[in-house]
Amino acid sequence: MKNRPAYALGSVDNVLLLLHMLRDQGRLKVADVARELGIARSTAHRLLAMLVYRDFAVQDEQHTYLPGPFLTSAQAGAGGALLRELRARVRPAMEALCARAAETVNLMLRVGTEVRFLDSVESSQILHVGDRRGTILPARRASGGKVLLATLPPDQLRDLYPDLPDHERATLIRELDDVRARGYAINVDGTERGVSAIGATLRNGNGAALAALSISAPSARFGPDRVGFFAAQLKAAVREAEQALADFPDA
C-alpha cells in the first residue's frame, strides 16, 4: 500500500488529482475542481491553465475543460469514454452510501491481478480513509478485488495465478467460495495496516460483472458489530447503482 509522503507537496498532489479527474470524468469546470479539491476558484483556474499550457487539457467555448492531446492519445484504446460513463452512473449511489455509512466509498475495476480505484467519495469524519483514486492494489488482498475474482471460473482464476503456491491457492479458493456465499468480501488490514473494507460486485442487466463498490474505514471502526450494518448499506447501494447500469455494455 502506498503511504502519503511525510513531506507531501499539496500543490503537486492537487495537480495529480486533477489529472485523475480529467481522465475519469472527462469534463470539468473551475467550480467543480475548486469544490472537489477544496481550493479557491482562482487556484483551480491557475492549475487548469497550466494543464492547458502543457497539453494535458483543452478548454472549449463553454469554458469547460476536457482531456488534452497528452491524455486523449493515451486513452484512445483504453475505453476512456466507457470508464467516464461508468463513474457518472455510479456516482450518485456512492454519494448516498457515503452519507448513510459515514465512511469513504470507492469504485474499482479489476485489471488482471490488480484493482484500480476509479473513484472515491471521502467520509467527512475527522479520522477517515482518504481518497484512493488512481491507487492500484493486489486484487486478492482488496475487498473489491476479491469480489471480482469470485466471479471468475476456476480455469481463468488458475491462469491469473499460475505461480501461486498450493497452500496460498487453496486459501484463496476457500476465501472466494465464502465471498460467493455471502455476496460480499472483507479486507481487514490486508492492504494497509489500520484500514479495513467491505466490497461487493456491480453488474449490468446481463449479469456481467463490471466493477466493485466498497466501503473503507479505519479498522478501529470496523468491528463485528459494524460489519452487518456496512453490508446492509452496501447491498442497498449496489441495488441502486445496478439500476443505473442495467443497459451498460459488458466489460
Short mmCIF file of N, CA and C in Angstrom, two decimals, residues 57-146:
data_model
loop_
_atom_site.label_atom_id
_atom_site.label_comp_id
_atom_site.label_asym_id
_atom_site.label_seq_id
_atom_site.Cartn_x
_atom_site.Cartn_y
_atom_site.Cartn_z
N ALA A 57 -4.81 19.37 -20.96
CA ALA A 57 -6.22 19.76 -21.00
C ALA A 57 -6.44 20.74 -22.15
N VAL A 58 -7.70 20.84 -22.58
CA VAL A 58 -8.11 21.86 -23.54
C VAL A 58 -9.39 22.50 -23.01
N GLN A 59 -9.66 23.73 -23.44
CA GLN A 59 -10.85 24.45 -22.99
C GLN A 59 -11.76 24.69 -24.18
N ASP A 60 -13.06 24.38 -24.01
CA ASP A 60 -13.99 24.60 -25.12
C ASP A 60 -14.67 25.96 -24.99
N GLU A 61 -15.65 26.21 -25.88
CA GLU A 61 -16.30 27.52 -25.94
C GLU A 61 -17.12 27.81 -24.69
N GLN A 62 -17.55 26.77 -23.99
CA GLN A 62 -18.35 26.95 -22.76
C GLN A 62 -17.47 27.06 -21.51
N HIS A 63 -16.16 27.22 -21.71
CA HIS A 63 -15.20 27.33 -20.60
C HIS A 63 -15.16 26.06 -19.76
N THR A 64 -15.43 24.94 -20.43
CA THR A 64 -15.30 23.63 -19.81
C THR A 64 -13.95 23.04 -20.21
N TYR A 65 -13.32 22.37 -19.28
CA TYR A 65 -12.00 21.78 -19.54
C TYR A 65 -12.16 20.29 -19.86
N LEU A 66 -11.51 19.85 -20.92
CA LEU A 66 -11.57 18.48 -21.41
C LEU A 66 -10.16 17.90 -21.43
N PRO A 67 -10.03 16.55 -21.45
CA PRO A 67 -8.69 15.96 -21.58
C PRO A 67 -8.00 16.45 -22.84
N GLY A 68 -6.73 16.84 -22.70
CA GLY A 68 -5.96 17.36 -23.82
C GLY A 68 -5.29 16.26 -24.62
N PRO A 69 -4.50 16.65 -25.63
CA PRO A 69 -3.86 15.66 -26.51
C PRO A 69 -3.01 14.64 -25.76
N PHE A 70 -2.33 15.07 -24.70
CA PHE A 70 -1.47 14.14 -23.98
C PHE A 70 -2.29 13.01 -23.35
N LEU A 71 -3.45 13.34 -22.78
CA LEU A 71 -4.29 12.32 -22.14
C LEU A 71 -5.10 11.54 -23.17
N THR A 72 -5.65 12.21 -24.17
CA THR A 72 -6.52 11.51 -25.10
C THR A 72 -5.75 10.51 -25.95
N SER A 73 -4.51 10.80 -26.26
CA SER A 73 -3.72 9.84 -27.03
C SER A 73 -3.46 8.59 -26.22
N ALA A 74 -3.27 8.75 -24.90
CA ALA A 74 -3.04 7.58 -24.04
C ALA A 74 -4.31 6.79 -23.81
N GLN A 75 -5.47 7.48 -23.89
CA GLN A 75 -6.74 6.83 -23.59
C GLN A 75 -7.44 6.26 -24.82
N ALA A 76 -6.91 6.55 -26.01
CA ALA A 76 -7.64 6.25 -27.24
C ALA A 76 -8.14 4.83 -27.30
N GLY A 77 -7.30 3.87 -26.92
CA GLY A 77 -7.72 2.47 -26.98
C GLY A 77 -8.05 1.89 -25.64
N ALA A 78 -8.25 2.70 -24.63
CA ALA A 78 -8.41 2.19 -23.27
C ALA A 78 -9.84 2.27 -22.77
N GLY A 79 -10.77 2.57 -23.65
CA GLY A 79 -12.15 2.63 -23.21
C GLY A 79 -12.41 3.78 -22.25
N GLY A 80 -11.69 4.89 -22.45
CA GLY A 80 -11.83 6.02 -21.53
C GLY A 80 -13.25 6.53 -21.43
N ALA A 81 -13.96 6.60 -22.55
CA ALA A 81 -15.34 7.10 -22.53
C ALA A 81 -16.24 6.19 -21.70
N LEU A 82 -16.04 4.87 -21.82
CA LEU A 82 -16.85 3.94 -21.04
C LEU A 82 -16.57 4.08 -19.55
N LEU A 83 -15.31 4.29 -19.19
CA LEU A 83 -14.96 4.45 -17.78
C LEU A 83 -15.61 5.71 -17.22
N ARG A 84 -15.61 6.79 -17.99
CA ARG A 84 -16.25 8.01 -17.53
C ARG A 84 -17.75 7.81 -17.36
N GLU A 85 -18.35 7.07 -18.29
CA GLU A 85 -19.79 6.80 -18.20
C GLU A 85 -20.10 5.93 -16.98
N LEU A 86 -19.26 4.93 -16.74
CA LEU A 86 -19.44 4.06 -15.57
C LEU A 86 -19.39 4.89 -14.29
N ARG A 87 -18.38 5.72 -14.19
CA ARG A 87 -18.24 6.55 -12.99
C ARG A 87 -19.44 7.46 -12.81
N ALA A 88 -19.88 8.10 -13.89
CA ALA A 88 -21.01 9.04 -13.80
C ALA A 88 -22.29 8.34 -13.34
N ARG A 89 -22.51 7.12 -13.82
CA ARG A 89 -23.74 6.42 -13.45
C ARG A 89 -23.72 5.93 -12.00
N VAL A 90 -22.54 5.58 -11.51
CA VAL A 90 -22.45 5.02 -10.16
C VAL A 90 -22.30 6.10 -9.10
N ARG A 91 -21.83 7.26 -9.48
CA ARG A 91 -21.50 8.31 -8.51
C ARG A 91 -22.66 8.66 -7.57
N PRO A 92 -23.91 8.83 -8.03
CA PRO A 92 -24.99 9.15 -7.09
C PRO A 92 -25.17 8.11 -6.00
N ALA A 93 -25.07 6.82 -6.36
CA ALA A 93 -25.19 5.75 -5.35
C ALA A 93 -24.03 5.81 -4.37
N MET A 94 -22.83 6.17 -4.86
CA MET A 94 -21.67 6.28 -3.99
C MET A 94 -21.86 7.40 -2.97
N GLU A 95 -22.34 8.54 -3.44
CA GLU A 95 -22.53 9.67 -2.54
C GLU A 95 -23.60 9.36 -1.49
N ALA A 96 -24.67 8.69 -1.90
CA ALA A 96 -25.72 8.32 -0.94
C ALA A 96 -25.19 7.31 0.07
N LEU A 97 -24.38 6.35 -0.39
CA LEU A 97 -23.82 5.35 0.51
C LEU A 97 -22.86 5.99 1.51
N CYS A 98 -22.05 6.92 1.06
CA CYS A 98 -21.13 7.62 1.96
C CYS A 98 -21.90 8.37 3.04
N ALA A 99 -23.00 8.99 2.66
CA ALA A 99 -23.82 9.73 3.63
C ALA A 99 -24.43 8.79 4.68
N ARG A 100 -24.87 7.61 4.23
CA ARG A 100 -25.50 6.67 5.16
C ARG A 100 -24.49 5.97 6.06
N ALA A 101 -23.39 5.53 5.47
CA ALA A 101 -22.40 4.76 6.23
C ALA A 101 -21.41 5.66 6.97
N ALA A 102 -21.30 6.91 6.55
CA ALA A 102 -20.36 7.87 7.16
C ALA A 102 -18.91 7.41 7.04
N GLU A 103 -18.63 6.65 5.99
CA GLU A 103 -17.27 6.19 5.71
C GLU A 103 -16.98 6.41 4.22
N THR A 104 -15.71 6.33 3.85
CA THR A 104 -15.30 6.55 2.47
C THR A 104 -15.77 5.40 1.57
N VAL A 105 -16.24 5.75 0.39
CA VAL A 105 -16.77 4.79 -0.57
C VAL A 105 -15.91 4.83 -1.83
N ASN A 106 -15.61 3.65 -2.38
CA ASN A 106 -14.73 3.56 -3.55
C ASN A 106 -15.37 2.75 -4.68
N LEU A 107 -15.01 3.12 -5.90
CA LEU A 107 -15.37 2.36 -7.10
C LEU A 107 -14.08 1.86 -7.71
N MET A 108 -14.00 0.55 -8.00
CA MET A 108 -12.76 0.00 -8.53
C MET A 108 -13.00 -1.01 -9.64
N LEU A 109 -11.98 -1.18 -10.47
CA LEU A 109 -12.01 -2.10 -11.59
C LEU A 109 -10.88 -3.11 -11.42
N ARG A 110 -11.10 -4.34 -11.89
CA ARG A 110 -10.01 -5.33 -11.89
C ARG A 110 -9.30 -5.29 -13.23
N VAL A 111 -7.98 -5.22 -13.18
CA VAL A 111 -7.15 -5.31 -14.37
C VAL A 111 -6.12 -6.40 -14.11
N GLY A 112 -6.38 -7.59 -14.63
CA GLY A 112 -5.51 -8.73 -14.34
C GLY A 112 -5.56 -9.10 -12.88
N THR A 113 -4.42 -9.12 -12.23
CA THR A 113 -4.34 -9.49 -10.82
C THR A 113 -4.37 -8.28 -9.90
N GLU A 114 -4.72 -7.11 -10.45
CA GLU A 114 -4.75 -5.89 -9.64
C GLU A 114 -6.09 -5.19 -9.77
N VAL A 115 -6.37 -4.32 -8.82
CA VAL A 115 -7.56 -3.47 -8.92
C VAL A 115 -7.11 -2.01 -8.95
N ARG A 116 -7.79 -1.24 -9.79
CA ARG A 116 -7.53 0.19 -9.90
C ARG A 116 -8.73 0.95 -9.36
N PHE A 117 -8.47 1.91 -8.49
CA PHE A 117 -9.53 2.71 -7.90
C PHE A 117 -9.91 3.82 -8.89
N LEU A 118 -11.13 3.76 -9.37
CA LEU A 118 -11.60 4.70 -10.38
C LEU A 118 -12.17 5.96 -9.75
N ASP A 119 -12.79 5.84 -8.58
CA ASP A 119 -13.41 6.99 -7.94
C ASP A 119 -13.51 6.76 -6.44
N SER A 120 -13.57 7.86 -5.69
CA SER A 120 -13.75 7.81 -4.23
C SER A 120 -14.66 8.94 -3.80
N VAL A 121 -15.46 8.69 -2.78
CA VAL A 121 -16.21 9.73 -2.09
C VAL A 121 -15.78 9.66 -0.63
N GLU A 122 -15.09 10.69 -0.17
CA GLU A 122 -14.49 10.66 1.17
C GLU A 122 -15.49 10.93 2.27
N SER A 123 -15.31 10.24 3.38
CA SER A 123 -16.09 10.50 4.58
C SER A 123 -15.77 11.88 5.13
N SER A 124 -16.72 12.47 5.82
CA SER A 124 -16.50 13.79 6.43
C SER A 124 -15.98 13.68 7.86
N GLN A 125 -15.84 12.45 8.37
CA GLN A 125 -15.31 12.28 9.72
C GLN A 125 -13.85 12.73 9.76
N ILE A 126 -13.42 13.21 10.90
CA ILE A 126 -12.04 13.70 11.04
C ILE A 126 -11.06 12.57 10.75
N LEU A 127 -11.28 11.41 11.38
CA LEU A 127 -10.45 10.24 11.11
C LEU A 127 -11.16 9.38 10.08
N HIS A 128 -10.61 9.34 8.87
CA HIS A 128 -11.25 8.56 7.82
C HIS A 128 -10.21 8.10 6.80
N VAL A 129 -10.60 7.15 5.97
CA VAL A 129 -9.74 6.68 4.88
C VAL A 129 -9.79 7.71 3.77
N GLY A 130 -8.62 8.06 3.24
CA GLY A 130 -8.54 9.13 2.25
C GLY A 130 -8.92 8.69 0.84
N ASP A 131 -8.85 9.65 -0.05
CA ASP A 131 -9.16 9.45 -1.47
C ASP A 131 -8.20 8.42 -2.06
N ARG A 132 -8.74 7.41 -2.72
CA ARG A 132 -7.91 6.34 -3.29
C ARG A 132 -7.84 6.39 -4.81
N ARG A 133 -8.36 7.44 -5.45
CA ARG A 133 -8.37 7.49 -6.91
C ARG A 133 -6.96 7.30 -7.48
N GLY A 134 -6.88 6.40 -8.45
CA GLY A 134 -5.61 6.13 -9.09
C GLY A 134 -4.77 5.07 -8.41
N THR A 135 -5.14 4.68 -7.19
CA THR A 135 -4.39 3.66 -6.46
C THR A 135 -4.57 2.30 -7.11
N ILE A 136 -3.53 1.51 -7.13
CA ILE A 136 -3.57 0.15 -7.65
C ILE A 136 -3.14 -0.80 -6.54
N LEU A 137 -3.94 -1.84 -6.30
CA LEU A 137 -3.69 -2.79 -5.22
C LEU A 137 -3.82 -4.22 -5.75
N PRO A 138 -3.19 -5.19 -5.08
CA PRO A 138 -3.38 -6.59 -5.46
C PRO A 138 -4.86 -6.99 -5.30
N ALA A 139 -5.42 -7.58 -6.32
CA ALA A 139 -6.85 -7.93 -6.29
C ALA A 139 -7.18 -8.91 -5.17
N ARG A 140 -6.29 -9.85 -4.89
CA ARG A 140 -6.62 -10.87 -3.88
C ARG A 140 -6.46 -10.37 -2.45
N ARG A 141 -6.03 -9.11 -2.27
CA ARG A 141 -5.92 -8.50 -0.95
C ARG A 141 -7.04 -7.50 -0.68
N ALA A 142 -7.52 -6.83 -1.73
CA ALA A 142 -8.54 -5.79 -1.58
C ALA A 142 -9.94 -6.39 -1.63
N SER A 143 -10.86 -5.80 -0.88
CA SER A 143 -12.22 -6.34 -0.84
C SER A 143 -12.87 -6.31 -2.21
N GLY A 144 -12.72 -5.19 -2.94
CA GLY A 144 -13.29 -5.12 -4.28
C GLY A 144 -12.66 -6.09 -5.24
N GLY A 145 -11.36 -6.31 -5.09
CA GLY A 145 -10.68 -7.29 -5.93
C GLY A 145 -11.17 -8.70 -5.67
N LYS A 146 -11.40 -9.02 -4.41
CA LYS A 146 -11.86 -10.37 -4.06
C LYS A 146 -13.22 -10.68 -4.68
#
